[in-house]
mmCIF file of C-alpha atoms in Angstrom:
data_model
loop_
_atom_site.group_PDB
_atom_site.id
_atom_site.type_symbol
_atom_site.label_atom_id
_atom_site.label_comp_id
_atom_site.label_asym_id
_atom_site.label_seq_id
_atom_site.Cartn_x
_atom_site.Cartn_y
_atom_site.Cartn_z
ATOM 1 C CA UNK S 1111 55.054 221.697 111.400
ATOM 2 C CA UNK S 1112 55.113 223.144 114.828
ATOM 3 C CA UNK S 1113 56.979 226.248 115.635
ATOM 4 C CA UNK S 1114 58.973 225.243 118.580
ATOM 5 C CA UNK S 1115 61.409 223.127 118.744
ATOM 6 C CA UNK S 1116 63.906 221.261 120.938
ATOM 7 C CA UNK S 1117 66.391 220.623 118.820
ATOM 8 C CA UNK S 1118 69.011 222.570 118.290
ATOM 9 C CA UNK S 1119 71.104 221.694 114.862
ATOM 10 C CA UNK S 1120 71.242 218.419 112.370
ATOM 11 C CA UNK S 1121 73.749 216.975 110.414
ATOM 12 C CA UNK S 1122 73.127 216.325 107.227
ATOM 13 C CA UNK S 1123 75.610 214.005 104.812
ATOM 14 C CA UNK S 1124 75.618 215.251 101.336
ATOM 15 C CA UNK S 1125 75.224 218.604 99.993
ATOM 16 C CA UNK S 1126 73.582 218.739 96.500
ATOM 17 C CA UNK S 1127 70.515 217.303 94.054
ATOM 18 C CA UNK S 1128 68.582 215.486 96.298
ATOM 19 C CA UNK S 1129 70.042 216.864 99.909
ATOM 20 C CA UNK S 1130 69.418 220.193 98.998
ATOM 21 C CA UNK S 1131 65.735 219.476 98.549
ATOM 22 C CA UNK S 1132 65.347 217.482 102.442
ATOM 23 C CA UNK S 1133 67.761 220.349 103.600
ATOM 24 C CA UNK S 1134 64.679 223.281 102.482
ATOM 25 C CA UNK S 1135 62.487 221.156 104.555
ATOM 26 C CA UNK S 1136 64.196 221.911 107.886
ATOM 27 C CA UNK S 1137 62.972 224.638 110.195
ATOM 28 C CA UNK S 1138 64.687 227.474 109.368
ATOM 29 C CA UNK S 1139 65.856 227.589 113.255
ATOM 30 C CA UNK S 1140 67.826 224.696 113.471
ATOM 31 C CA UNK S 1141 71.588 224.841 112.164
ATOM 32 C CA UNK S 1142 72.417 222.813 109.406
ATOM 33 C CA UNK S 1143 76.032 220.839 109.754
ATOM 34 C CA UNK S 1144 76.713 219.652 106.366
ATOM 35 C CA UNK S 1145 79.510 216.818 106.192
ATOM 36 C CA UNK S 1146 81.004 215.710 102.459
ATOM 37 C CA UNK S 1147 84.330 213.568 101.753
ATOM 38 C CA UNK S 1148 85.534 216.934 99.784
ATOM 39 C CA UNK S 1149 85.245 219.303 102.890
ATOM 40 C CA UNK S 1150 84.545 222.356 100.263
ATOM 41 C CA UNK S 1151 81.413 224.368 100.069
ATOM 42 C CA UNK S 1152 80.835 224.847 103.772
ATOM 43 C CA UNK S 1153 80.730 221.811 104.733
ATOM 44 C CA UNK S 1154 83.224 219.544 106.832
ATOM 45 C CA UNK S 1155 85.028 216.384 106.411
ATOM 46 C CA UNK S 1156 85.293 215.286 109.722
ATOM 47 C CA UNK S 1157 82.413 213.231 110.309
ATOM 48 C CA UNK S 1158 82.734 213.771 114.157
ATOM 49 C CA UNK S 1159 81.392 217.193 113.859
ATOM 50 C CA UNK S 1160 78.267 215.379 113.162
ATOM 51 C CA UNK S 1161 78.074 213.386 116.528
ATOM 52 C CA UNK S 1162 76.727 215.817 119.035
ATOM 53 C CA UNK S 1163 73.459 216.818 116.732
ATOM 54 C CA UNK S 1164 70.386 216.064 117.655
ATOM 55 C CA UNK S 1165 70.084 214.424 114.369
ATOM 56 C CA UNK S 1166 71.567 213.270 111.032
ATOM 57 C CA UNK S 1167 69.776 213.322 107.405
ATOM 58 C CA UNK S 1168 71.814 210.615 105.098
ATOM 59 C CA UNK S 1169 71.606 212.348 101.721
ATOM 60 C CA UNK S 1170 74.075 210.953 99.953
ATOM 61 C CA UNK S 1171 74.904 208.732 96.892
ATOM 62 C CA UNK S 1172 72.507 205.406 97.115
ATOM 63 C CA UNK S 1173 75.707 203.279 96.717
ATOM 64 C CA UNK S 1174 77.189 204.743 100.451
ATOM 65 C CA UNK S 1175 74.561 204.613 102.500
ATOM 66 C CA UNK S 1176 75.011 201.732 103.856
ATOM 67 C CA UNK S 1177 78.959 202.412 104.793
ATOM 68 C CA UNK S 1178 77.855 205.853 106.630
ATOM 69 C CA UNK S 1179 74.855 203.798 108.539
ATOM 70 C CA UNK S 1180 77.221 201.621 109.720
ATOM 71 C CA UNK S 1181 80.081 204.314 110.442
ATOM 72 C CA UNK S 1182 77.565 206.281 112.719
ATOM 73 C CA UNK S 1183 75.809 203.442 114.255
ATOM 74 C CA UNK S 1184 78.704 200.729 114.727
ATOM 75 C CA UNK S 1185 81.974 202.770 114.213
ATOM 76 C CA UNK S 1186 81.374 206.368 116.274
ATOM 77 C CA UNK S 1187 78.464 205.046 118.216
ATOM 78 C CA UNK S 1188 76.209 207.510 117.688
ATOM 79 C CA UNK S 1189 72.656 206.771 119.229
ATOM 80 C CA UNK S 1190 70.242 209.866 118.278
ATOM 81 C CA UNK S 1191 68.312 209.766 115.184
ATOM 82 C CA UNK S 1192 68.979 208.826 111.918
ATOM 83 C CA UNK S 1193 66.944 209.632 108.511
ATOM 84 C CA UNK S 1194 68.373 207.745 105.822
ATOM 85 C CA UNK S 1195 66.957 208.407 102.154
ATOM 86 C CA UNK S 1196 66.490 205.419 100.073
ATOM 87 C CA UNK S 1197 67.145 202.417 99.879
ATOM 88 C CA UNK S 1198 68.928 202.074 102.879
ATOM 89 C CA UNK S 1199 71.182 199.532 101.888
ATOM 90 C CA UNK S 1200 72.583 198.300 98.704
ATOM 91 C CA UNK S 1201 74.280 194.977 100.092
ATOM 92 C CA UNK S 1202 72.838 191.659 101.550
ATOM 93 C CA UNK S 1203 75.326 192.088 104.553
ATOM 94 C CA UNK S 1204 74.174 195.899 105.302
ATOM 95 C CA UNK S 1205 71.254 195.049 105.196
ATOM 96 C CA UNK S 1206 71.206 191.766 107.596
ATOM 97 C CA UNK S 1207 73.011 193.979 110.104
ATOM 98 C CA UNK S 1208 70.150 196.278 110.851
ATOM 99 C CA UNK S 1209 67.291 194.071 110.762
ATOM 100 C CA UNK S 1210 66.306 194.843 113.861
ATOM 101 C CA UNK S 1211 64.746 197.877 114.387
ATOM 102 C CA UNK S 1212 66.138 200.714 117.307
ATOM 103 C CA UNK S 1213 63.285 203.320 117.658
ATOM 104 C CA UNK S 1214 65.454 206.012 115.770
ATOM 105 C CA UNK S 1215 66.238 205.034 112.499
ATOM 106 C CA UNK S 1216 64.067 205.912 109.961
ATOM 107 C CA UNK S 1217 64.271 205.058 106.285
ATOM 108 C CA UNK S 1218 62.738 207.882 103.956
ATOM 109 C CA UNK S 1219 60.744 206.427 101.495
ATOM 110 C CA UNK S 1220 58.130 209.674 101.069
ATOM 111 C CA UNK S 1221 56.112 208.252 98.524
ATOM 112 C CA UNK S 1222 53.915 207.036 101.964
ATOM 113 C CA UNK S 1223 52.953 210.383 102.660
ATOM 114 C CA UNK S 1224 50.799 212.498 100.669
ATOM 115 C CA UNK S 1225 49.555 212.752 97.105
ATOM 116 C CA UNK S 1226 50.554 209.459 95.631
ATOM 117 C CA UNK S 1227 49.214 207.624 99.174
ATOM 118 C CA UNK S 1228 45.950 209.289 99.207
ATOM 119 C CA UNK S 1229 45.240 208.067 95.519
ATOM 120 C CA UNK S 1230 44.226 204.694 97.260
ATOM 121 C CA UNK S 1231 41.261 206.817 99.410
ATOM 122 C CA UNK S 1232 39.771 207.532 96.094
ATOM 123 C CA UNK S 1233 38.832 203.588 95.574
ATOM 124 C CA UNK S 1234 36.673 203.824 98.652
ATOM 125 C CA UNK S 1235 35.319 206.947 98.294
ATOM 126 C CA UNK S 1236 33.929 206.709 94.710
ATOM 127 C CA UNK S 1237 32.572 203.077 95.168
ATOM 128 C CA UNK S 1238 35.019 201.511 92.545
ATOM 129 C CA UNK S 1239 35.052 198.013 93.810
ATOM 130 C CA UNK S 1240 38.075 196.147 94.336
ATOM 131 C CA UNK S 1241 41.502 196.891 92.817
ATOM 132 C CA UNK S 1242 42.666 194.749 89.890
ATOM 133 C CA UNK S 1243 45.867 196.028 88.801
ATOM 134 C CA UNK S 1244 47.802 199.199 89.120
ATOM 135 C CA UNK S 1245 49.990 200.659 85.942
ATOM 136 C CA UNK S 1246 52.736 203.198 86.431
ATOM 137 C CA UNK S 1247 54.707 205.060 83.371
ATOM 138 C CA UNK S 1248 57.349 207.662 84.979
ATOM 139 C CA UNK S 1249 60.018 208.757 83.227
ATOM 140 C CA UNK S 1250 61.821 212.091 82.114
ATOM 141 C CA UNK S 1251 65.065 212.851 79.992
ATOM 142 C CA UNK S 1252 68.297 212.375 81.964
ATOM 143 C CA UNK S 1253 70.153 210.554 80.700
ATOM 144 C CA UNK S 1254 70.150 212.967 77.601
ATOM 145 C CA UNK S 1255 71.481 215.653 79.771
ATOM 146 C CA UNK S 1256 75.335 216.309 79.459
ATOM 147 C CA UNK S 1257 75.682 216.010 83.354
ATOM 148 C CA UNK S 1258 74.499 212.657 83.443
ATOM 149 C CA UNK S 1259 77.888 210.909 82.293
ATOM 150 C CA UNK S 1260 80.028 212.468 85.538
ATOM 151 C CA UNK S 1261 77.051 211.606 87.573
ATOM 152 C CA UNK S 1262 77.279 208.627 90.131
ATOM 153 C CA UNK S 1263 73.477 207.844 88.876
ATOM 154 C CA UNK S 1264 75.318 206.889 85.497
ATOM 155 C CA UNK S 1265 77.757 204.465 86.613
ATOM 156 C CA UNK S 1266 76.808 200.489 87.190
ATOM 157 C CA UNK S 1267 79.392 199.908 89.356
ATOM 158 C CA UNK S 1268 77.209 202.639 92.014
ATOM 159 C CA UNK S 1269 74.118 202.361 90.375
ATOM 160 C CA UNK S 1270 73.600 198.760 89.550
ATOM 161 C CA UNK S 1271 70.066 198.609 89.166
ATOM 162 C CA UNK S 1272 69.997 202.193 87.649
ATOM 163 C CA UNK S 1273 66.964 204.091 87.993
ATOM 164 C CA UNK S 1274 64.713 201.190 89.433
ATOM 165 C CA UNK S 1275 66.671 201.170 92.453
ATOM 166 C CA UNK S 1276 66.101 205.329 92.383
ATOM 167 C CA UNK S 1277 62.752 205.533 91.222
ATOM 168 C CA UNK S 1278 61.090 202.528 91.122
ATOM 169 C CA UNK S 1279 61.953 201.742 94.614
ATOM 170 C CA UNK S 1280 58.936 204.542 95.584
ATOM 171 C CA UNK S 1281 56.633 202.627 94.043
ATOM 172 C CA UNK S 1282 57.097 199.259 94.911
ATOM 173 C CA UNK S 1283 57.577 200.341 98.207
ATOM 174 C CA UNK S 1284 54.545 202.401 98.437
ATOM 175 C CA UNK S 1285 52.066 198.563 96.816
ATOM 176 C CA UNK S 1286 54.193 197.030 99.384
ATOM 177 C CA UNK S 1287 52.735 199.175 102.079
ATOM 178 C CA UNK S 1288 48.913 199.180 100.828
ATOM 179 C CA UNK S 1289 48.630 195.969 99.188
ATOM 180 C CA UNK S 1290 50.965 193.374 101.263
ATOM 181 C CA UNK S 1291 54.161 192.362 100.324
ATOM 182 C CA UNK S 1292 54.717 191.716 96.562
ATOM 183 C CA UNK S 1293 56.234 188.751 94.238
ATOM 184 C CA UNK S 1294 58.521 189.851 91.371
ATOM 185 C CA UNK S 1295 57.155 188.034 87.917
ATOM 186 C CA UNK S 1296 59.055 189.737 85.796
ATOM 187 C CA UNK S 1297 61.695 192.508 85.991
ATOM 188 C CA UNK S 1298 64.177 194.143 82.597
ATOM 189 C CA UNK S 1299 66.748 197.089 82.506
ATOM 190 C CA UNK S 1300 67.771 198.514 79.491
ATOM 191 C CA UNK S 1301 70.327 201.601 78.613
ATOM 192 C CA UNK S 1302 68.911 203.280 75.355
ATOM 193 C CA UNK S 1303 70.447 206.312 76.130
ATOM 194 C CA UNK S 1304 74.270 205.113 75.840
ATOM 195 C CA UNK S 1305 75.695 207.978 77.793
ATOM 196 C CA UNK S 1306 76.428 205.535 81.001
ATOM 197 C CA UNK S 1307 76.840 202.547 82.295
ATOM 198 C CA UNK S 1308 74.204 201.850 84.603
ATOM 199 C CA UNK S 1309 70.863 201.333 82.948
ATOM 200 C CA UNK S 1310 68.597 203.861 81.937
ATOM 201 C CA UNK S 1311 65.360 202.236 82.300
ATOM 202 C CA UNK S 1312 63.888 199.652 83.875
ATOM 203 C CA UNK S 1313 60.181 196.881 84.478
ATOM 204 C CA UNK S 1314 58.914 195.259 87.085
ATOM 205 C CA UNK S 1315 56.425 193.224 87.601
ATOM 206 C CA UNK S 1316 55.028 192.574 91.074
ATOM 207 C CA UNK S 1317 51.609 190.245 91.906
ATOM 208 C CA UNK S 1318 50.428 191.255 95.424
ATOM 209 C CA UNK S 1319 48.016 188.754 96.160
ATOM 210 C CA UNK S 1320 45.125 188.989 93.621
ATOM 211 C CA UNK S 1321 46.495 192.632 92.230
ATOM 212 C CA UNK S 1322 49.019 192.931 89.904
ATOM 213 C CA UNK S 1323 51.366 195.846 90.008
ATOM 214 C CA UNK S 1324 53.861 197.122 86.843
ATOM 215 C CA UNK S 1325 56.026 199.838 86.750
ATOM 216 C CA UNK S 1326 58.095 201.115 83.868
ATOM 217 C CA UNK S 1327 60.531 203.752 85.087
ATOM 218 C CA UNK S 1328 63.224 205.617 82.858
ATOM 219 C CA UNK S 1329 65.771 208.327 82.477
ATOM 220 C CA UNK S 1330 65.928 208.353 78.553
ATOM 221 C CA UNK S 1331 62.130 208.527 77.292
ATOM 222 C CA UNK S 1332 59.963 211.427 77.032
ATOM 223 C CA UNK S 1333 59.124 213.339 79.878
ATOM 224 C CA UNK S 1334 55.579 212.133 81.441
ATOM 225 C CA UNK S 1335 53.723 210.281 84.386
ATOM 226 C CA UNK S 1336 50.972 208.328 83.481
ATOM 227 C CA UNK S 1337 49.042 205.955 86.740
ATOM 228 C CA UNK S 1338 46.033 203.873 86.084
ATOM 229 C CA UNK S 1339 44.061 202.170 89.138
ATOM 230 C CA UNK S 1340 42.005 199.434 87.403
ATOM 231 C CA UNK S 1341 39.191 198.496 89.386
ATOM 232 C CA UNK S 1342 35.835 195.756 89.062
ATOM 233 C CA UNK S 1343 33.424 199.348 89.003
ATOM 234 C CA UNK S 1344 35.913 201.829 87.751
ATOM 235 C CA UNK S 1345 39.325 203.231 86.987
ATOM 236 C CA UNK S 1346 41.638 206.069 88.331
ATOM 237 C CA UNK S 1347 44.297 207.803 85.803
ATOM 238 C CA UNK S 1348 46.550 210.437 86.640
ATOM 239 C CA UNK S 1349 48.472 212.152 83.777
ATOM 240 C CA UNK S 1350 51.020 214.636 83.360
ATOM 241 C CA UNK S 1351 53.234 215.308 80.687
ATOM 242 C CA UNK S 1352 54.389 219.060 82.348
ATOM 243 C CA UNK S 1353 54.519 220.081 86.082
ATOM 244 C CA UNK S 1354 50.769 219.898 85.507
ATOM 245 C CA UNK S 1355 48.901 217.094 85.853
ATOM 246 C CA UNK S 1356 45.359 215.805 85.836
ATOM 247 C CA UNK S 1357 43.117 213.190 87.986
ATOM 248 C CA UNK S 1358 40.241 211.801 86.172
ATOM 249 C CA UNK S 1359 37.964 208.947 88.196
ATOM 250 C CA UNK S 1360 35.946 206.889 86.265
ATOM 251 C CA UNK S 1361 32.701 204.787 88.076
ATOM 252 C CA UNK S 1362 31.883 202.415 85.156
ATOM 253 C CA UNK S 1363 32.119 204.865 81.734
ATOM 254 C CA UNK S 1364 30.957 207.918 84.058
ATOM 255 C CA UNK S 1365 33.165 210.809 84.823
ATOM 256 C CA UNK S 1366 32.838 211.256 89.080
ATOM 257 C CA UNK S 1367 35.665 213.235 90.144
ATOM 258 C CA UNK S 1368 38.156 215.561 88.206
ATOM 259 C CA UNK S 1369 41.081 217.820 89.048
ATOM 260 C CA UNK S 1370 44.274 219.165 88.217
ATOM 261 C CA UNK S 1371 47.473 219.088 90.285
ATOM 262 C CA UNK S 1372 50.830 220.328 90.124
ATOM 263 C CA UNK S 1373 53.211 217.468 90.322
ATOM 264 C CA UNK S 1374 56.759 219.762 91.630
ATOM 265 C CA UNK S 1375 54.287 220.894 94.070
ATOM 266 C CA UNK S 1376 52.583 217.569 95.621
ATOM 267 C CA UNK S 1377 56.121 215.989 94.958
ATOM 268 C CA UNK S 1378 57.514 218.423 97.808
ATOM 269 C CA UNK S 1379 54.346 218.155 99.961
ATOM 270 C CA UNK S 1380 55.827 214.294 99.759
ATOM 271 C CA UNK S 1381 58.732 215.562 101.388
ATOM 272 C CA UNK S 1382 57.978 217.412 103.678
ATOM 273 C CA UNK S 1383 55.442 215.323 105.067
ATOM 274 C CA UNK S 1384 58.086 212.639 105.694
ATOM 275 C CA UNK S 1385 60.565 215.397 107.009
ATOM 276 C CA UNK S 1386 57.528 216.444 109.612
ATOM 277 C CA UNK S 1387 56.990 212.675 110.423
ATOM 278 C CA UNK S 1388 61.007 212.241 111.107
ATOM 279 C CA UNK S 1389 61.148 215.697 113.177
ATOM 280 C CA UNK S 1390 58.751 215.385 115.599
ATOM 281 C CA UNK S 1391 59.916 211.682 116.571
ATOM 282 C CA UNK S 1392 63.262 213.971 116.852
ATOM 283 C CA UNK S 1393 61.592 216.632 118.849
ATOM 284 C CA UNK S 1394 59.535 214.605 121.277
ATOM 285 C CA UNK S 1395 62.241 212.028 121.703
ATOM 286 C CA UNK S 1396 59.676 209.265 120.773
ATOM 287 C CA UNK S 1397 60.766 206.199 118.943
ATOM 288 C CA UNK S 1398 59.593 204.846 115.715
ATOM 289 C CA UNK S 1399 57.376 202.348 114.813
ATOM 290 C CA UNK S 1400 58.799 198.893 114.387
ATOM 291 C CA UNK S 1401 56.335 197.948 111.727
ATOM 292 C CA UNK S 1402 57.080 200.822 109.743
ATOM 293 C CA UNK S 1403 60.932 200.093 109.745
ATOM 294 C CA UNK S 1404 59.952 196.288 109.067
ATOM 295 C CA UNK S 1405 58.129 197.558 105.949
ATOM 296 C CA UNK S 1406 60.889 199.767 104.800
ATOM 297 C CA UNK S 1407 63.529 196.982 104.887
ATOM 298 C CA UNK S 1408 61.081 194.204 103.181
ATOM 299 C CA UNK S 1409 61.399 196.849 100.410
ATOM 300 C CA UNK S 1410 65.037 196.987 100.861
ATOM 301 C CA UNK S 1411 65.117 193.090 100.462
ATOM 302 C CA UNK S 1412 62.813 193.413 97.642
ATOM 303 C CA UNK S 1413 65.435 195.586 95.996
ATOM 304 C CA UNK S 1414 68.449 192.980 96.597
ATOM 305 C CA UNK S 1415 66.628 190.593 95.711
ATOM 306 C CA UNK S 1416 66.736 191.942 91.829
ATOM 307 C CA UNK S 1417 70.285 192.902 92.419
ATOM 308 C CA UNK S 1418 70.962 188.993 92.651
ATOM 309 C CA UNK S 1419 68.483 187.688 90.189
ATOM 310 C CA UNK S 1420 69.974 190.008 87.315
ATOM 311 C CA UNK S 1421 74.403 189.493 89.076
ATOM 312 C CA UNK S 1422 73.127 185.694 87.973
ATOM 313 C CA UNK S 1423 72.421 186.736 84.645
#
């Protein structure tokens, strides 16, 4: 990230968990404005405040994103940049009102950048043919912990989709982006843990053309990340069941490449990648690409459209 910069201060909306995490990735010269309903802990409840920076990071709950997109943009008429975290919007009518891309919104799905992206070079690189089907097993122990039941995450009423439309929604965005838009065959959410509402775990399904995509995601199963790349001349797994992990590529039953990787570490790379990407559209006043907010929202559709298959349920 460069040094210098024209900016002067952002606004961010939200002020823990997540937030605090895009908030490290700022340059430490640029004042942070912090805005939450509560006005406690520094920050301010008068969403005005927020108007004259040169930007605003939307950090808060999924559920309001879509109210304080439309507050900023429609309401106070604020025309500078936006980085909202995702999914943007968690209602058909949100969403329909910003199809259309401005230049300066930008939707923060950071699985794009980095460690999880570059896993796709590897397929070239080591000669392993065409992809067949990709398998992803993420999950940790949440729901288990005692903060869960106060937490927004653990309510259906905010978190209808639970932890697919919080985790998942990285994934399927990121096939989305490589391998062309994708068509759900098969989707489930369960709630083993029993401490919420909203449920705890969730599979989907996707077929992207002649590759098939499934991702199991969960808050209430033991703590690991497990990705298999199947190929026609070889396979890519990544494991981790700690903040250590380890890449093992396969080109037919020999070993090729090996390594270990620390996933806190690449995780944040993730981050800050996409934070770089946002700030120097900020800095050099340059707009966004259209096709990358196009991409971002077919994911966001993606996402209603499970909302509505499983309200018909």
């Amino acid at each position: 990230m460069r040094s210098v910069w024209n900016m002067t201060n952002v606004g961010i909306i939200g002020r823990s968990g997540h937030a605090q995490r895009l908030i490290a990735c700022l340059p430490q010269d640029v004042t942070r404005i912090t805005y939450h309903p509560d006005g406690k802990q520094a920050s301010t409840d008068d969403m005005t405040c927020l108007t004259e920076c040169d930007a605003i990071i939307i950090a808060s709950p999924t559920d309001t994103h879509g109210r304080y997109m439309r507050l900023l943009r429609h309401e106070l008429g604020y025309n500078r940049y936006i980085m909202c975290e995702k999914p943007p919007f968690m209602s058909r009518e949100d969403h329909n009102e910003f199809l259309i891309p401005d230049g300066k919104t930008y939707f923060n799905f950071n699985f794009r950048f980095g460690f999880y992206s570059d896993l796709f070079n590897l397929i070239h690189k080591y000669r392993l043919g065409d992809l067949q089907y990709v398998n992803v097993d993420v999950s940790h122990r949440l729901a288990y912990a005692e903060k869960y039941k106060n937490m927004w995450r653990s309510d259906v009423s905010r978190h209808q989709l639970g932890v697919i439309e919080t985790v998942a929604v990285h994934w399927f965005d990121l096939f989305n982006l490589k391998l062309g838009q994708g068509t759900c065959v098969r989707a489930t959410l369960e709630n083993y843990a029993g401490t919420g509402t909203a449920p705890d775990s969730g599979f989907v399904t996707f077929t992207h053309g002649s590759v098939t995509t499934n991702i199991f995601t969960s808050y209430a199963s033991g703590p690991r990340l497990t990705l298999t790349f199947a190929c026609t001349s070889g396979t890519i797994s990544v494991v981790a069941y700690s903040s250590t992990g380890e890449i093992k590529v396969h080109l037919g039953d020999q070993l090729v490449h090996e390594e270990r990787y620390s996933q806190d570490t690449e995780y944040i790379q993730t981050l800050k990648h996409s934070m770089d990407h946002f700030l120097e559209a900020v800095n050099g006043d340059l707009r966004f690409c259209n096709e990358d907010y196009n991409s971002a929202m077919v994911s966001n559709s993606v996402l209603l459209d499970l909302m509505e298959q499983f309200s018909r349920k």
